[in-house]
């Protein structure tokens, strides 16, 4: 129902949707940028700590398993072109130099950065979580 000039509503008509004021759009955009920057800095710190642990030999089991999965996929792809490619844990060998799959090879930071953007985006929490999972 919409209101006429006298303030009375007429049945069967819907009010026109109002656009948010420009100041609200600016506030929303600023909040998004601040959240994204803070989450990105935290993720960068977390990745640096994971890489340091990996270099010192104190790598978490889940991270090593993730590296193994990436190595398995890379070796499988390489075997399509060269049947002599072998895989030993996170080390891929072939006729050339060996490749050691490191933390950086997992694209863990890129995935986390996408989730940070999804979380910072002004949407329902359900939609944010679906975006991260996908």
GROMACS .gro file of C-alpha atoms in nm:
model
  134
    1UNK     CA    1   0.000   0.000   0.000
    2UNK     CA    2   0.124   0.349  -0.075
    3UNK     CA    3   0.042   0.678   0.086
    4UNK     CA    4  -0.124   0.961  -0.104
    5UNK     CA    5  -0.060   1.329  -0.033
    6UNK     CA    6  -0.282   1.326   0.275
    7UNK     CA    7  -0.093   1.030   0.422
    8UNK     CA    8  -0.374   0.780   0.361
    9UNK     CA    9  -0.281   0.451   0.203
   10UNK     CA   10  -0.444   0.311  -0.105
   11UNK     CA   11  -0.502  -0.064  -0.117
   12UNK     CA   12  -0.340  -0.262  -0.397
   13UNK     CA   13  -0.041  -0.038  -0.451
   14UNK     CA   14   0.307  -0.088  -0.315
   15UNK     CA   15   0.536   0.193  -0.214
   16UNK     CA   16   0.831   0.261  -0.441
   17UNK     CA   17   1.151   0.112  -0.306
   18UNK     CA   18   1.383   0.381  -0.184
   19UNK     CA   19   1.753   0.374  -0.263
   20UNK     CA   20   1.978   0.407   0.039
   21UNK     CA   21   2.123   0.753   0.084
   22UNK     CA   22   2.465   0.813  -0.068
   23UNK     CA   23   2.617   0.849   0.278
   24UNK     CA   24   2.506   0.492   0.361
   25UNK     CA   25   2.671   0.359   0.045
   26UNK     CA   26   2.994   0.533   0.138
   27UNK     CA   27   2.978   0.399   0.491
   28UNK     CA   28   2.916   0.046   0.363
   29UNK     CA   29   3.205   0.069   0.116
   30UNK     CA   30   3.439   0.207   0.382
   31UNK     CA   31   3.345  -0.070   0.625
   32UNK     CA   32   3.407  -0.331   0.355
   33UNK     CA   33   3.753  -0.194   0.275
   34UNK     CA   34   3.853  -0.170   0.642
   35UNK     CA   35   3.735  -0.527   0.713
   36UNK     CA   36   3.913  -0.658   0.404
   37UNK     CA   37   4.242  -0.486   0.490
   38UNK     CA   38   4.236  -0.609   0.851
   39UNK     CA   39   4.148  -0.967   0.751
   40UNK     CA   40   4.415  -0.965   0.478
   41UNK     CA   41   4.681  -0.850   0.724
   42UNK     CA   42   4.580  -1.123   0.969
   43UNK     CA   43   4.587  -1.383   0.692
   44UNK     CA   44   4.931  -1.268   0.580
   45UNK     CA   45   5.058  -1.301   0.935
   46UNK     CA   46   4.904  -1.647   0.962
   47UNK     CA   47   5.060  -1.758   0.635
   48UNK     CA   48   5.401  -1.627   0.742
   49UNK     CA   49   5.374  -1.827   1.064
   50UNK     CA   50   5.275  -2.143   0.872
   51UNK     CA   51   5.568  -2.102   0.633
   52UNK     CA   52   5.809  -2.049   0.923
   53UNK     CA   53   5.683  -2.363   1.096
   54UNK     CA   54   5.719  -2.554   0.770
   55UNK     CA   55   6.079  -2.439   0.728
   56UNK     CA   56   6.165  -2.535   1.087
   57UNK     CA   57   6.015  -2.883   1.049
   58UNK     CA   58   5.723  -2.823   1.288
   59UNK     CA   59   5.460  -2.823   1.014
   60UNK     CA   60   5.103  -2.910   1.109
   61UNK     CA   61   4.978  -3.248   0.989
   62UNK     CA   62   4.682  -3.097   0.796
   63UNK     CA   63   4.916  -2.865   0.609
   64UNK     CA   64   5.147  -3.149   0.509
   65UNK     CA   65   4.842  -3.349   0.389
   66UNK     CA   66   4.731  -3.050   0.182
   67UNK     CA   67   5.079  -3.032   0.027
   68UNK     CA   68   5.058  -3.406  -0.051
   69UNK     CA   69   4.723  -3.360  -0.229
   70UNK     CA   70   4.863  -3.075  -0.437
   71UNK     CA   71   5.171  -3.285  -0.521
   72UNK     CA   72   4.949  -3.580  -0.615
   73UNK     CA   73   4.746  -3.361  -0.851
   74UNK     CA   74   5.059  -3.206  -1.003
   75UNK     CA   75   5.224  -3.544  -1.054
   76UNK     CA   76   4.908  -3.684  -1.212
   77UNK     CA   77   4.895  -3.394  -1.453
   78UNK     CA   78   5.265  -3.431  -1.536
   79UNK     CA   79   5.224  -3.805  -1.601
   80UNK     CA   80   4.987  -3.720  -1.886
   81UNK     CA   81   5.294  -3.585  -2.067
   82UNK     CA   82   5.574  -3.802  -1.927
   83UNK     CA   83   5.521  -4.151  -1.784
   84UNK     CA   84   5.853  -4.138  -1.596
   85UNK     CA   85   5.723  -3.887  -1.340
   86UNK     CA   86   5.732  -4.025  -0.986
   87UNK     CA   87   5.589  -3.898  -0.659
   88UNK     CA   88   5.741  -3.939  -0.312
   89UNK     CA   89   5.537  -3.753  -0.050
   90UNK     CA   90   5.559  -3.390  -0.159
   91UNK     CA   91   5.851  -3.443  -0.400
   92UNK     CA   92   5.781  -3.484  -0.772
   93UNK     CA   93   6.066  -3.629  -0.978
   94UNK     CA   94   6.104  -3.693  -1.345
   95UNK     CA   95   6.372  -3.668  -1.610
   96UNK     CA   96   6.457  -3.309  -1.511
   97UNK     CA   97   6.498  -3.139  -1.176
   98UNK     CA   98   6.280  -3.245  -0.884
   99UNK     CA   99   5.993  -3.032  -0.763
  100UNK     CA  100   5.919  -2.995  -0.393
  101UNK     CA  101   5.564  -2.879  -0.323
  102UNK     CA  102   5.585  -2.606  -0.057
  103UNK     CA  103   5.321  -2.417   0.140
  104UNK     CA  104   5.310  -2.151  -0.132
  105UNK     CA  105   5.209  -2.415  -0.389
  106UNK     CA  106   4.884  -2.489  -0.206
  107UNK     CA  107   4.729  -2.148  -0.290
  108UNK     CA  108   4.615  -2.143   0.071
  109UNK     CA  109   4.664  -1.767   0.096
  110UNK     CA  110   4.465  -1.701  -0.223
  111UNK     CA  111   4.179  -1.915  -0.095
  112UNK     CA  112   4.187  -1.741   0.241
  113UNK     CA  113   4.196  -1.400   0.072
  114UNK     CA  114   3.883  -1.488  -0.123
  115UNK     CA  115   3.712  -1.593   0.201
  116UNK     CA  116   3.823  -1.267   0.365
  117UNK     CA  117   3.658  -1.072   0.084
  118UNK     CA  118   3.343  -1.284   0.113
  119UNK     CA  119   3.329  -1.232   0.489
  120UNK     CA  120   3.390  -0.857   0.461
  121UNK     CA  121   3.123  -0.817   0.193
  122UNK     CA  122   2.794  -0.673   0.322
  123UNK     CA  123   2.570  -0.977   0.280
  124UNK     CA  124   2.385  -1.226   0.499
  125UNK     CA  125   2.614  -1.453   0.698
  126UNK     CA  126   2.461  -1.758   0.532
  127UNK     CA  127   2.561  -1.625   0.189
  128UNK     CA  128   2.910  -1.537   0.311
  129UNK     CA  129   2.965  -1.890   0.442
  130UNK     CA  130   2.834  -2.047   0.121
  131UNK     CA  131   3.076  -1.828  -0.076
  132UNK     CA  132   3.370  -1.945   0.135
  133UNK     CA  133   3.273  -2.310   0.107
  134UNK     CA  134   3.228  -2.293  -0.268
   0.00000   0.00000   0.00000
